[in-house]
Short mmCIF file of C-alpha atoms and ligand atoms in Angstrom, two decimals:
data_model
loop_
_atom_site.label_atom_id
_atom_site.label_comp_id
_atom_site.label_asym_id
_atom_site.label_seq_id
_atom_site.Cartn_x
_atom_site.Cartn_y
_atom_site.Cartn_z
CA UNK A 251 -12.67 -27.26 7.22
CA UNK A 252 -9.27 -26.25 5.87
CA UNK A 253 -9.13 -25.09 2.25
CA UNK A 254 -7.25 -27.51 0.06
CA UNK A 255 -3.75 -26.04 0.01
CA UNK A 256 -1.56 -29.07 -0.56
CA UNK A 257 -1.61 -28.60 -4.33
CA UNK A 258 0.19 -25.26 -3.94
CA UNK A 259 3.55 -25.19 -2.24
CA UNK A 260 5.11 -22.00 -0.91
CA UNK A 261 7.57 -20.78 -3.58
CA UNK A 262 11.32 -21.12 -3.28
CA UNK A 263 12.53 -17.61 -2.49
CA UNK A 264 15.19 -16.02 -4.70
CA UNK A 265 16.40 -12.62 -5.82
CA UNK A 266 15.62 -11.65 -9.41
CA UNK A 267 18.38 -9.60 -11.03
CA UNK A 268 19.00 -8.90 -14.72
CA UNK A 269 16.39 -11.45 -15.79
CA UNK A 270 17.86 -14.30 -13.69
CA UNK A 271 16.98 -15.91 -10.36
CA UNK A 272 19.70 -15.83 -7.75
CA UNK A 273 20.33 -17.27 -4.26
CA UNK A 274 22.76 -15.96 -1.65
CA UNK A 275 24.43 -17.56 1.34
CA UNK A 276 22.73 -15.20 3.85
CA UNK A 277 19.10 -15.82 4.57
CA UNK A 278 16.39 -15.28 7.17
CA UNK A 279 13.30 -17.40 7.85
CA UNK A 280 9.84 -16.41 6.62
CA UNK A 281 7.25 -17.27 9.28
CA UNK A 282 3.58 -18.17 8.98
CA UNK A 283 2.02 -15.68 11.46
CA UNK A 284 -0.91 -18.02 12.21
CA UNK A 285 1.18 -21.02 13.22
CA UNK A 286 4.76 -19.87 13.76
CA UNK A 287 5.86 -22.45 11.17
CA UNK A 288 8.86 -21.61 8.96
CA UNK A 289 7.73 -21.30 5.34
CA UNK A 290 11.01 -20.67 3.61
CA UNK A 291 14.43 -19.03 3.66
CA UNK A 292 14.62 -15.49 2.33
CA UNK A 293 17.94 -14.72 0.60
CA UNK A 294 19.50 -11.44 1.67
CA UNK A 295 21.12 -9.35 -1.05
CA UNK A 296 24.82 -8.52 -0.60
CA UNK A 297 26.36 -5.28 -1.85
CA UNK A 298 27.50 -7.00 -5.01
CA UNK A 299 23.92 -8.16 -5.68
CA UNK A 300 22.72 -4.57 -5.29
CA UNK A 301 25.51 -3.34 -7.61
CA UNK A 302 24.45 -5.91 -10.18
CA UNK A 303 20.82 -4.82 -9.82
CA UNK A 304 21.80 -1.16 -10.29
CA UNK A 305 23.81 -1.90 -13.42
CA UNK A 306 21.09 -4.15 -14.80
CA UNK A 307 18.47 -1.48 -14.14
CA UNK A 308 20.53 1.12 -16.01
CA UNK A 309 20.83 -1.19 -19.01
CA UNK A 310 17.17 -2.16 -18.72
CA UNK A 311 16.12 1.47 -18.68
CA UNK A 312 17.95 2.16 -21.93
CA UNK A 313 15.98 -0.63 -23.63
CA UNK A 314 12.62 -0.03 -21.97
CA UNK A 315 12.40 3.74 -22.48
CA UNK A 316 12.80 3.14 -26.22
CA UNK A 317 10.22 0.36 -26.26
CA UNK A 318 7.01 1.77 -27.82
CA UNK A 319 4.34 2.41 -25.15
CA UNK A 320 1.90 0.03 -26.87
CA UNK A 321 4.48 -2.77 -26.67
CA UNK A 322 5.16 -1.96 -23.00
CA UNK A 323 1.43 -2.13 -22.37
CA UNK A 324 1.19 -5.50 -24.18
CA UNK A 325 3.87 -7.03 -21.92
CA UNK A 326 2.17 -5.67 -18.79
CA UNK A 327 -1.23 -7.04 -19.91
CA UNK A 328 0.41 -10.43 -20.64
CA UNK A 329 2.01 -10.57 -17.18
CA UNK A 330 -1.29 -9.60 -15.58
CA UNK A 331 -3.12 -12.34 -17.49
CA UNK A 332 -0.58 -14.86 -16.15
CA UNK A 333 -1.16 -13.63 -12.58
CA UNK A 334 -4.92 -14.00 -13.06
CA UNK A 335 -4.34 -17.60 -14.23
CA UNK A 336 -2.15 -18.18 -11.16
CA UNK A 337 -4.61 -16.47 -8.80
CA UNK A 338 -5.16 -19.46 -6.49
CA UNK A 339 -1.46 -20.31 -6.27
CA UNK A 340 -0.50 -16.72 -5.44
CA UNK A 341 -3.37 -16.37 -2.94
CA UNK A 342 -2.30 -19.52 -1.07
CA UNK A 343 1.21 -18.12 -0.70
CA UNK A 344 -0.20 -14.80 0.57
CA UNK A 345 -2.42 -16.47 3.17
CA UNK A 346 0.49 -18.62 4.33
CA UNK A 347 2.93 -15.72 4.78
CA UNK A 348 0.53 -12.94 5.79
CA UNK A 349 -2.33 -14.79 7.49
CA UNK A 350 -5.30 -13.07 5.83
CA UNK A 351 -8.36 -15.21 4.96
CA UNK A 352 -7.93 -16.97 1.64
CA UNK A 353 -10.94 -15.28 -0.05
CA UNK A 354 -9.39 -11.88 0.79
CA UNK A 355 -6.07 -13.05 -0.64
CA UNK A 356 -7.87 -14.17 -3.82
CA UNK A 357 -9.39 -10.68 -4.15
CA UNK A 358 -6.04 -9.07 -3.49
CA UNK A 359 -4.48 -10.87 -6.45
CA UNK A 360 -7.21 -9.51 -8.71
CA UNK A 361 -6.77 -6.02 -7.30
CA UNK A 362 -3.05 -6.24 -8.03
CA UNK A 363 -3.82 -7.25 -11.62
CA UNK A 364 -6.24 -4.33 -11.93
CA UNK A 365 -3.47 -1.92 -10.92
CA UNK A 366 -1.29 -3.34 -13.69
CA UNK A 367 -4.10 -3.21 -16.23
CA UNK A 368 -5.06 0.38 -15.37
CA UNK A 369 -1.47 1.64 -15.65
CA UNK A 370 -0.94 -0.33 -18.87
CA UNK A 371 -3.92 1.56 -20.30
CA UNK A 372 -2.42 4.84 -19.13
CA UNK A 373 0.98 3.99 -20.67
CA UNK A 374 -0.28 4.92 -24.12
CA UNK A 375 -1.87 8.16 -22.93
CA UNK A 376 1.04 10.08 -21.40
CA UNK A 377 0.31 12.96 -23.72
CA UNK A 378 2.43 16.06 -23.90
CA UNK A 379 1.28 19.56 -24.89
CA UNK A 380 1.81 22.14 -27.63
CA UNK A 381 1.93 25.67 -26.23
CA UNK A 382 0.50 28.36 -28.55
CA UNK A 383 3.41 30.40 -29.86
CA UNK A 384 4.49 33.04 -32.36
CA UNK A 385 5.05 31.85 -35.98
CA UNK A 386 8.44 30.17 -36.51
CA UNK A 387 8.80 28.71 -33.04
CA UNK A 388 7.26 25.72 -31.27
CA UNK A 389 7.07 25.03 -27.56
CA UNK A 390 6.47 21.36 -26.83
CA UNK A 391 5.98 19.73 -23.44
CA UNK A 392 7.19 16.12 -23.26
CA UNK A 393 6.69 13.57 -20.49
CA UNK A 394 9.63 11.22 -20.21
CA UNK A 395 10.35 8.34 -17.81
CA UNK A 396 12.46 9.49 -14.87
CA UNK A 397 14.91 6.54 -14.90
CA UNK A 398 15.67 3.80 -12.39
CA UNK A 399 13.24 3.64 -9.47
CA UNK A 400 14.20 2.25 -6.05
CA UNK A 401 10.94 1.01 -4.52
CA UNK A 402 10.10 -0.34 -1.07
CA UNK A 403 6.79 -2.12 -0.49
CA UNK A 404 5.28 -3.20 2.85
CA UNK A 405 3.84 -6.45 4.18
CA UNK A 406 0.14 -5.63 4.57
CA UNK A 407 -0.78 -6.43 0.95
CA UNK A 408 2.00 -8.71 -0.31
CA UNK A 409 0.77 -8.66 -3.90
CA UNK A 410 -1.16 -5.44 -4.46
CA UNK A 411 1.33 -3.12 -2.73
CA UNK A 412 4.30 -4.07 -4.93
CA UNK A 413 1.92 -4.11 -7.93
CA UNK A 414 1.30 -0.38 -7.58
CA UNK A 415 5.00 0.49 -7.68
CA UNK A 416 5.96 -1.96 -10.43
CA UNK A 417 2.93 -0.96 -12.54
CA UNK A 418 3.70 2.75 -12.28
CA UNK A 419 7.37 2.32 -13.10
CA UNK A 420 6.97 -0.09 -16.02
CA UNK A 421 4.01 1.69 -17.60
CA UNK A 422 5.99 4.96 -17.59
CA UNK A 423 9.06 3.41 -19.20
CA UNK A 424 11.21 3.30 -16.05
CA UNK A 425 13.25 0.39 -14.75
CA UNK A 426 12.82 -0.59 -11.11
CA UNK A 427 14.66 -2.24 -8.24
CA UNK A 428 12.00 -3.42 -5.80
CA UNK A 429 12.83 -4.30 -2.21
CA UNK A 430 9.70 -6.13 -1.11
CA UNK A 431 8.80 -6.76 2.54
CA UNK A 432 10.89 -9.40 4.25
CA UNK A 433 7.82 -10.83 6.06
CA UNK A 434 5.83 -11.36 2.86
CA UNK A 435 8.09 -11.89 -0.15
CA UNK A 436 5.98 -14.32 -2.19
CA UNK A 437 3.57 -11.79 -3.72
CA UNK A 438 6.45 -9.80 -5.23
CA UNK A 439 8.19 -12.98 -6.29
CA UNK A 440 5.11 -14.03 -8.26
CA UNK A 441 5.02 -10.61 -9.93
CA UNK A 442 8.64 -11.03 -11.06
CA UNK A 443 7.88 -14.57 -12.25
CA UNK A 444 4.91 -13.37 -14.33
CA UNK A 445 6.93 -10.58 -15.96
CA UNK A 446 9.78 -12.98 -16.67
CA UNK A 447 7.34 -15.34 -18.39
CA UNK A 448 5.68 -12.45 -20.23
CA UNK A 449 8.97 -11.53 -21.93
CA UNK A 450 10.01 -8.39 -20.03
CA UNK A 451 13.56 -7.48 -21.14
CA UNK A 452 16.27 -8.33 -18.53
CA UNK A 453 17.10 -5.61 -16.01
CA UNK A 454 13.81 -3.70 -16.31
CA UNK A 455 12.45 -5.29 -13.12
CA UNK A 456 14.80 -6.42 -10.36
CA UNK A 457 13.68 -7.87 -7.03
CA UNK A 458 15.85 -7.89 -3.92
CA UNK A 459 15.34 -8.72 -0.25
CA UNK A 460 17.33 -8.06 2.89
CA UNK A 461 17.60 -5.82 5.92
CA UNK A 462 15.46 -2.80 4.91
CA UNK A 463 17.72 -0.07 6.31
CA UNK A 464 20.86 -1.55 4.71
CA UNK A 465 19.25 -1.82 1.30
CA UNK A 466 17.55 1.55 1.29
CA UNK A 467 20.69 3.35 2.51
CA UNK A 468 22.77 1.70 -0.20
CA UNK A 469 20.37 2.20 -3.09
CA UNK A 470 19.13 5.72 -2.39
CA UNK A 471 22.60 7.27 -2.45
CA UNK A 472 23.37 5.95 -5.95
CA UNK A 473 23.39 8.50 -8.78
CA UNK A 474 21.55 6.15 -11.11
CA UNK A 475 18.52 6.00 -8.81
CA UNK A 476 16.19 8.78 -9.99
CA UNK A 477 13.11 8.18 -7.84
CA UNK A 478 12.49 6.68 -4.40
CA UNK A 479 9.01 5.16 -3.99
CA UNK A 480 8.01 3.97 -0.53
CA UNK A 481 4.89 2.74 1.24
CA UNK A 482 5.12 2.30 5.01
CA UNK A 483 5.24 4.25 8.24
CA UNK A 484 5.66 8.02 8.42
CA UNK A 485 8.80 7.62 10.53
CA UNK A 486 10.56 5.49 7.92
CA UNK A 487 9.21 7.66 5.08
CA UNK A 488 10.68 10.74 6.71
CA UNK A 489 14.04 9.00 7.06
CA UNK A 490 14.10 7.88 3.42
CA UNK A 491 13.05 11.35 2.25
CA UNK A 492 15.95 12.84 4.14
CA UNK A 493 18.38 10.34 2.58
CA UNK A 494 17.00 11.16 -0.88
CA UNK A 495 17.28 14.89 -0.27
CA UNK A 496 21.10 14.58 -0.14
CA UNK A 497 21.08 14.00 -3.90
CA UNK A 498 17.82 15.89 -4.59
CA UNK A 499 16.24 12.62 -5.70
CA UNK A 500 12.46 12.96 -5.85
CA UNK A 501 10.31 10.72 -3.68
CA UNK A 502 6.85 9.18 -3.82
CA UNK A 503 5.71 8.63 -0.24
CA UNK A 504 2.57 6.73 0.71
CA UNK A 505 2.70 6.79 4.50
CA UNK A 506 0.58 6.19 7.56
CA UNK A 507 -3.00 7.23 8.19
CA UNK A 508 -5.38 7.49 11.12
CA UNK A 509 -8.65 7.66 9.24
CA UNK A 510 -11.61 9.45 10.84
CA UNK A 511 -15.24 8.46 10.20
CA UNK A 512 -17.90 11.12 10.83
CA UNK A 513 -21.29 9.55 11.42
CA UNK A 514 -24.06 12.13 11.10
CA UNK A 515 -27.42 11.98 12.88
CA UNK A 516 -29.43 11.47 9.67
CA UNK A 517 -27.73 8.24 8.61
CA UNK A 518 -29.00 4.64 8.76
CA UNK A 519 -27.40 3.85 12.11
CA UNK A 520 -27.45 0.05 11.96
CA UNK A 521 -26.12 -0.16 8.40
CA UNK A 522 -23.36 2.38 9.09
CA UNK A 523 -22.29 0.62 12.30
CA UNK A 524 -22.11 -2.81 10.70
CA UNK A 525 -20.27 -1.50 7.66
CA UNK A 526 -17.80 0.26 9.99
CA UNK A 527 -17.13 -2.80 12.15
CA UNK A 528 -16.69 -5.13 9.16
CA UNK A 529 -14.38 -2.78 7.31
CA UNK A 530 -12.34 -2.09 10.45
CA UNK A 531 -11.50 -5.79 10.84
CA UNK A 532 -10.59 -6.33 7.16
CA UNK A 533 -6.93 -7.32 6.86
CA UNK A 534 -6.93 -7.25 10.68
CA UNK A 535 -7.00 -3.45 10.48
CA UNK A 536 -3.52 -3.41 8.94
CA UNK A 537 -4.47 -0.97 6.20
CA UNK A 538 -3.27 2.61 5.91
CA UNK A 539 -6.86 3.69 5.08
CA UNK A 540 -8.46 1.58 7.81
CA UNK A 541 -11.31 3.49 9.53
CA UNK A 542 -10.16 4.04 13.12
CA UNK A 543 -11.41 7.23 14.79
CA UNK A 544 -15.21 7.17 14.66
CA UNK A 545 -16.90 10.49 15.57
CA UNK A 546 -20.59 9.79 16.04
CA UNK A 547 -23.33 12.33 16.60
CA UNK A 548 -24.38 12.22 20.25
CA UNK A 549 -28.06 11.60 19.40
CA UNK A 550 -27.26 8.20 17.81
CA UNK A 551 -24.14 7.34 19.80
CA UNK A 552 -25.54 4.60 22.07
CA UNK A 553 -27.35 2.76 19.27
CA UNK A 554 -24.31 2.98 16.97
CA UNK A 555 -21.92 1.71 19.66
CA UNK A 556 -24.12 -1.25 20.57
CA UNK A 557 -24.42 -2.39 16.93
CA UNK A 558 -20.72 -1.78 16.20
CA UNK A 559 -19.45 -3.61 19.29
CA UNK A 560 -21.77 -6.59 18.68
CA UNK A 561 -20.57 -6.98 15.07
CA UNK A 562 -16.90 -6.49 15.97
CA UNK A 563 -17.10 -9.04 18.80
CA UNK A 564 -18.73 -11.56 16.45
CA UNK A 565 -15.82 -11.41 13.97
CA UNK A 566 -14.56 -14.92 13.38
CA UNK A 567 -10.82 -14.89 14.06
CA UNK A 568 -8.59 -17.77 12.97
CA UNK A 569 -6.23 -19.33 10.47
CA UNK A 570 -6.87 -17.75 7.08
CA UNK A 571 -7.09 -21.18 5.46
CA UNK A 572 -10.14 -22.10 7.56
CA UNK A 573 -13.55 -21.74 5.95
CA UNK A 574 -15.59 -18.81 7.29
CA UNK A 575 -12.70 -17.04 9.04
CA UNK A 576 -13.08 -13.25 8.72
CA UNK A 577 -9.85 -12.08 10.31
CA UNK A 578 -6.42 -13.67 10.51
CA UNK A 579 -3.43 -12.95 12.75
CA UNK A 580 -1.36 -9.78 12.78
CA UNK A 581 1.64 -9.75 10.52
CA UNK A 582 4.51 -10.03 12.96
CA UNK A 583 5.45 -10.23 16.63
CA UNK A 584 5.74 -6.41 16.91
CA UNK A 585 2.08 -5.73 16.12
CA UNK A 586 0.23 -7.45 19.05
CA UNK A 587 2.72 -5.90 21.47
CA UNK A 588 2.16 -2.41 20.04
CA UNK A 589 -1.63 -2.80 20.16
CA UNK A 590 -1.72 -4.10 23.72
CA UNK A 591 0.35 -1.07 24.81
CA UNK A 592 -2.05 1.36 23.12
CA UNK A 593 -5.09 -0.30 24.75
CA UNK A 594 -3.47 -0.30 28.19
CA UNK A 595 -2.59 3.37 27.88
CA UNK A 596 -6.11 4.36 26.72
CA UNK A 597 -7.82 2.42 29.51
CA UNK A 598 -5.47 3.90 32.11
CA UNK A 599 -6.50 7.37 30.88
CA UNK A 600 -10.22 6.61 31.17
CA UNK A 601 -11.34 4.91 27.94
CA UNK A 602 -13.96 2.17 28.13
CA UNK A 603 -12.84 -1.19 26.69
CA UNK A 604 -16.03 -2.59 25.10
CA UNK A 605 -14.57 -5.74 23.54
CA UNK A 606 -11.17 -7.34 22.86
CA UNK A 607 -7.98 -5.69 23.98
CA UNK A 608 -5.65 -8.67 24.15
CA UNK A 609 -4.00 -11.52 22.23
CA UNK A 610 -6.03 -14.58 21.29
CA UNK A 611 -4.58 -18.07 21.82
CA UNK A 612 -0.99 -19.01 22.54
CA UNK A 613 0.17 -19.64 18.97
CA UNK A 614 0.72 -17.10 16.21
CA UNK A 615 0.10 -13.35 16.42
CA UNK A 616 -3.68 -13.20 16.87
CA UNK A 617 -5.27 -10.16 18.49
CA UNK A 618 -8.97 -9.82 19.35
CA UNK A 619 -11.19 -7.31 17.50
CA UNK A 620 -11.03 -4.35 19.86
CA UNK A 621 -13.38 -1.44 20.46
CA UNK A 622 -12.64 1.47 22.79
CA UNK A 623 -15.41 3.98 23.61
CA UNK A 624 -15.20 7.51 25.03
CA UNK A 625 -11.46 7.72 24.54
CA UNK A 626 -9.92 10.93 25.95
CA UNK A 627 -7.76 13.07 23.68
CA UNK A 628 -4.81 12.47 25.98
CA UNK A 629 -4.67 8.75 25.07
CA UNK A 630 -1.80 7.88 22.74
CA UNK A 631 -4.12 6.05 20.36
CA UNK A 632 -5.91 9.31 19.51
CA UNK A 633 -2.72 10.48 17.77
CA UNK A 634 -0.83 7.27 16.95
CA UNK A 635 -1.94 4.96 14.15
CA UNK A 636 -2.78 1.58 15.74
CA UNK A 637 -2.46 -0.32 12.42
CA UNK A 638 -4.51 -3.19 13.79
CA UNK A 639 -8.08 -4.31 14.62
CA UNK A 640 -8.80 -1.43 16.97
CA UNK A 641 -11.65 1.09 16.68
CA UNK A 642 -12.22 4.25 18.71
CA UNK A 643 -15.87 5.32 19.13
CA UNK A 644 -16.35 8.88 20.44
CA UNK A 645 -19.39 11.16 20.40
CA UNK A 646 -19.53 14.66 18.90
CA UNK A 647 -22.12 17.42 19.21
CA UNK A 648 -22.20 18.50 15.53
CA UNK A 649 -20.65 17.83 12.14
CA UNK A 650 -18.38 20.85 12.63
CA UNK A 651 -17.18 19.38 15.93
CA UNK A 652 -16.53 16.07 14.14
CA UNK A 653 -14.55 17.73 11.34
CA UNK A 654 -12.41 19.70 13.79
CA UNK A 655 -11.57 16.53 15.71
CA UNK A 656 -11.00 14.54 12.51
CA UNK A 657 -8.44 17.11 11.34
CA UNK A 658 -6.66 17.20 14.71
CA UNK A 659 -3.94 14.66 13.87
CA UNK A 660 -0.79 14.95 11.75
CA UNK A 661 -2.16 12.40 9.25
CA UNK A 662 -4.32 13.05 6.18
CA UNK A 663 -4.70 9.95 4.04
CA UNK A 664 -8.32 8.74 4.05
CA UNK A 665 -11.41 10.20 5.74
CA UNK A 666 -15.01 9.03 5.68
CA UNK A 667 -18.49 10.34 6.35
CA UNK A 668 -21.94 8.82 6.65
CA UNK A 669 -24.85 11.11 5.79
CA UNK A 670 -27.79 11.47 3.40
CA UNK A 671 -27.72 15.28 3.47
CA UNK A 672 -26.15 16.97 0.45
CA UNK A 673 -25.01 19.97 2.50
CA UNK A 674 -23.26 17.69 5.03
CA UNK A 675 -21.61 15.65 2.26
CA UNK A 676 -20.37 18.85 0.64
CA UNK A 677 -19.00 20.17 3.94
CA UNK A 678 -17.14 16.89 4.57
CA UNK A 679 -15.65 16.85 1.06
CA UNK A 680 -14.63 20.49 1.40
CA UNK A 681 -13.23 20.54 4.94
CA UNK A 682 -11.69 17.15 5.74
CA UNK A 683 -7.90 17.29 5.45
CA UNK A 684 -7.21 14.10 3.52
CA UNK A 685 -6.13 12.95 0.07
CA UNK A 686 -9.19 10.70 -0.14
CA UNK A 687 -12.67 11.46 1.21
CA UNK A 688 -15.43 8.84 0.85
CA UNK A 689 -19.09 9.39 1.72
CA UNK A 690 -21.32 6.43 2.63
CA UNK A 691 -18.58 3.99 1.60
CA UNK A 692 -15.41 2.87 3.33
CA UNK A 693 -13.61 2.21 0.04
CA UNK A 694 -10.83 4.77 -0.40
CA UNK A 695 -8.76 3.55 -3.29
CA UNK A 696 -9.41 2.01 -6.70
CA UNK A 697 -7.09 1.62 -9.70
CA UNK A 698 -8.89 4.43 -11.54
CA UNK A 699 -8.87 6.95 -8.66
CA UNK A 700 -5.77 8.89 -7.54
CA UNK A 701 -4.60 7.76 -4.12
CA UNK A 702 -2.23 9.45 -1.68
CA UNK A 703 -1.94 11.64 1.37
CA UNK A 704 -1.55 15.16 2.67
CA UNK A 705 0.27 16.32 5.83
CA UNK A 706 2.35 13.50 7.39
CA UNK A 707 0.65 10.90 5.19
CA UNK A 708 3.05 11.72 2.38
CA UNK A 709 2.94 13.08 -1.13
CA UNK A 710 2.53 11.94 -4.70
CA UNK A 711 -0.39 9.93 -6.03
CA UNK A 712 -0.75 6.35 -7.23
CA UNK A 713 -3.54 5.29 -9.59
CA UNK A 714 -5.90 7.42 -11.64
CA UNK A 715 -4.62 9.42 -14.57
CA UNK A 716 -2.30 11.16 -12.06
CA UNK A 717 -0.51 7.92 -11.12
CA UNK A 718 2.20 7.96 -13.79
CA UNK A 719 3.15 11.59 -13.18
CA UNK A 720 5.52 10.70 -10.33
CA UNK A 721 7.46 8.39 -12.61
CA UNK A 722 7.91 10.97 -15.37
CA UNK A 723 9.76 14.21 -15.82
CA UNK A 724 8.33 17.18 -17.64
CA UNK A 725 10.62 18.48 -20.37
CA UNK A 726 9.90 21.68 -22.28
CA UNK A 727 11.38 21.83 -25.77
CA UNK A 728 11.59 25.22 -27.53
CA UNK A 729 12.25 24.84 -31.26
CA UNK A 730 12.83 27.88 -33.44
CA UNK A 731 12.75 27.27 -37.20
CA UNK A 732 15.51 29.87 -37.64
CA UNK A 733 18.49 30.78 -35.51
CA UNK A 734 17.52 33.78 -33.41
P1 LIG B 915 8.27 -0.51 10.34
O1 LIG B 915 8.21 0.96 10.27
O2 LIG B 915 9.42 -1.18 11.00
O3 LIG B 915 8.18 -1.14 8.86
C1 LIG B 915 7.18 -0.75 7.95
C2 LIG B 915 7.68 -1.10 6.54
O4 LIG B 915 8.79 -0.28 6.22
C3 LIG B 915 8.19 -2.54 6.41
O5 LIG B 915 7.74 -3.08 5.20
C4 LIG B 915 9.71 -2.43 6.41
O6 LIG B 915 10.32 -3.40 5.57
C5 LIG B 915 9.92 -1.06 5.85
N1 LIG B 915 11.12 -0.40 6.39
C6 LIG B 915 11.43 -0.23 7.71
N2 LIG B 915 12.60 0.44 7.82
C7 LIG B 915 13.02 0.69 6.56
C8 LIG B 915 14.15 1.37 6.01
N3 LIG B 915 15.09 1.96 6.79
N4 LIG B 915 14.28 1.42 4.66
C9 LIG B 915 13.34 0.88 3.85
N5 LIG B 915 12.25 0.24 4.31
C10 LIG B 915 12.08 0.16 5.65
O7 LIG B 915 6.95 -0.94 11.06
P2 LIG B 915 6.20 -2.32 11.22
O8 LIG B 915 6.14 -2.66 12.67
O9 LIG B 915 6.66 -3.35 10.26
O10 LIG B 915 4.79 -1.81 10.74
C11 LIG B 915 4.04 -0.90 11.51
C12 LIG B 915 3.93 0.45 10.91
O11 LIG B 915 4.23 0.45 9.55
C13 LIG B 915 2.50 0.91 11.01
O12 LIG B 915 2.34 1.74 12.12
C14 LIG B 915 2.19 1.60 9.72
O13 LIG B 915 2.24 3.00 9.86
C15 LIG B 915 3.31 1.24 8.82
N6 LIG B 915 2.86 0.51 7.63
C16 LIG B 915 2.16 1.24 6.73
C17 LIG B 915 1.72 0.61 5.58
C18 LIG B 915 0.93 1.39 4.57
O14 LIG B 915 0.24 0.78 3.76
N7 LIG B 915 1.03 2.71 4.55
C19 LIG B 915 1.99 -0.72 5.38
C20 LIG B 915 2.72 -1.44 6.34
C21 LIG B 915 3.17 -0.77 7.47
#
């Protein structure tokens, strides 16, 4: 049965600049990845639209940085409340443009709201410091908003990804120009709509779309842009960081991952295997923290693999609007091609294909839940992030062996372990090279916990009490009561 979607139409796509909605003559189609149907026409920003957004953001910043933090928080809470009221409408747009099952899209909207609500709470707690000093002089540390942020959000979570960037910027007192993903613009559009309705002053939030490289190249070189915030692949992050370095503009980079999972011999094998297979297929594996490289103790390897493969193969794949569907299509035409190449390479080098490995159906971008066992280190997929529904199951002789293999990639975003032993848990927490380590859970990121990577997975943190730091500068003020 198809969920009732006729009461929600896909929104008309527009740019949002200086508090007004705007169309342009250039546009590109937005495609439903489950059906290939055209959902709408995405307006592409021209240089004059970007210039207008830059000027508006400068004006917006002047107003917003002087707006008391409690008032900023009130506007963010109001916008979030509107998005909660519009949850079903936003979720339908997300499922249409991204393909994920509707219940997952419903949860994503709430997660996006939670990011806003957490950062709104933090907005009133950006405390400074008084440094102990000699009589007659004061040293004060202030935290001030950095200025206009140029932000780039990806397509895997159309609502919660842009939420993180917009929440961080607005809660800190910054203005923002957001270039949301061209494949999935509706989540960001709904965010702009909610802030417009909540009374955000014009220019504080601006939303543009277009060819990513053209927009990022244009915006990043502008003097008024004081922070570049990006979520996406390491290759693009590296490129944007190098553009920003020309003007010494700081960056917040949340990049790729290739998360390891170390499964120790003392764990509940069945429960760990089922949890792993279900989490792997969430969002069709298109998650930067998706568990991918499973290192399983050799004594439980066969039992773990059997349970994992059975659960993965049973995943119900289909149109996200259909009741009971667990996994939708991949986001765009590039993804099934990339996955098929990685599978072919691994099998050619000796890996065992236990299930999946190819496209499903002849419509849309569906790819079967895929499990590869005993994958040699020479296979490309051992180093390259598949960013899809593909799991690698390999055996290890000890936890130390597992940790060494887990750390043997350039990435360091999320890492996981399954064990009931305190000494093992401590070793994993201590030794895994990752910004986020989770034991006995495959959840890596919540609004209240700091999230970000090490190594090629980027730098800076979103969420937690650390999340606003990237959006603020530290200013030390020395104040002598007499001229000295
Ligand atoms: P891609 O590298 O072409 O694009 C990834 C994202 O970066 C897209 O949203 C795109 O709009 C943006 N982008 C690309 N070039 C840009 C530029 N020059 N300036 C600004 N933005 C730019 O890859 P893809 O095929 O769309 O996605 C696959 C890869 O992207 C994956 O391997 C994964 O590493 C990465 N990705 C990561 C996340 C994440 O949450 N970290 C999300 C989506 C994609």
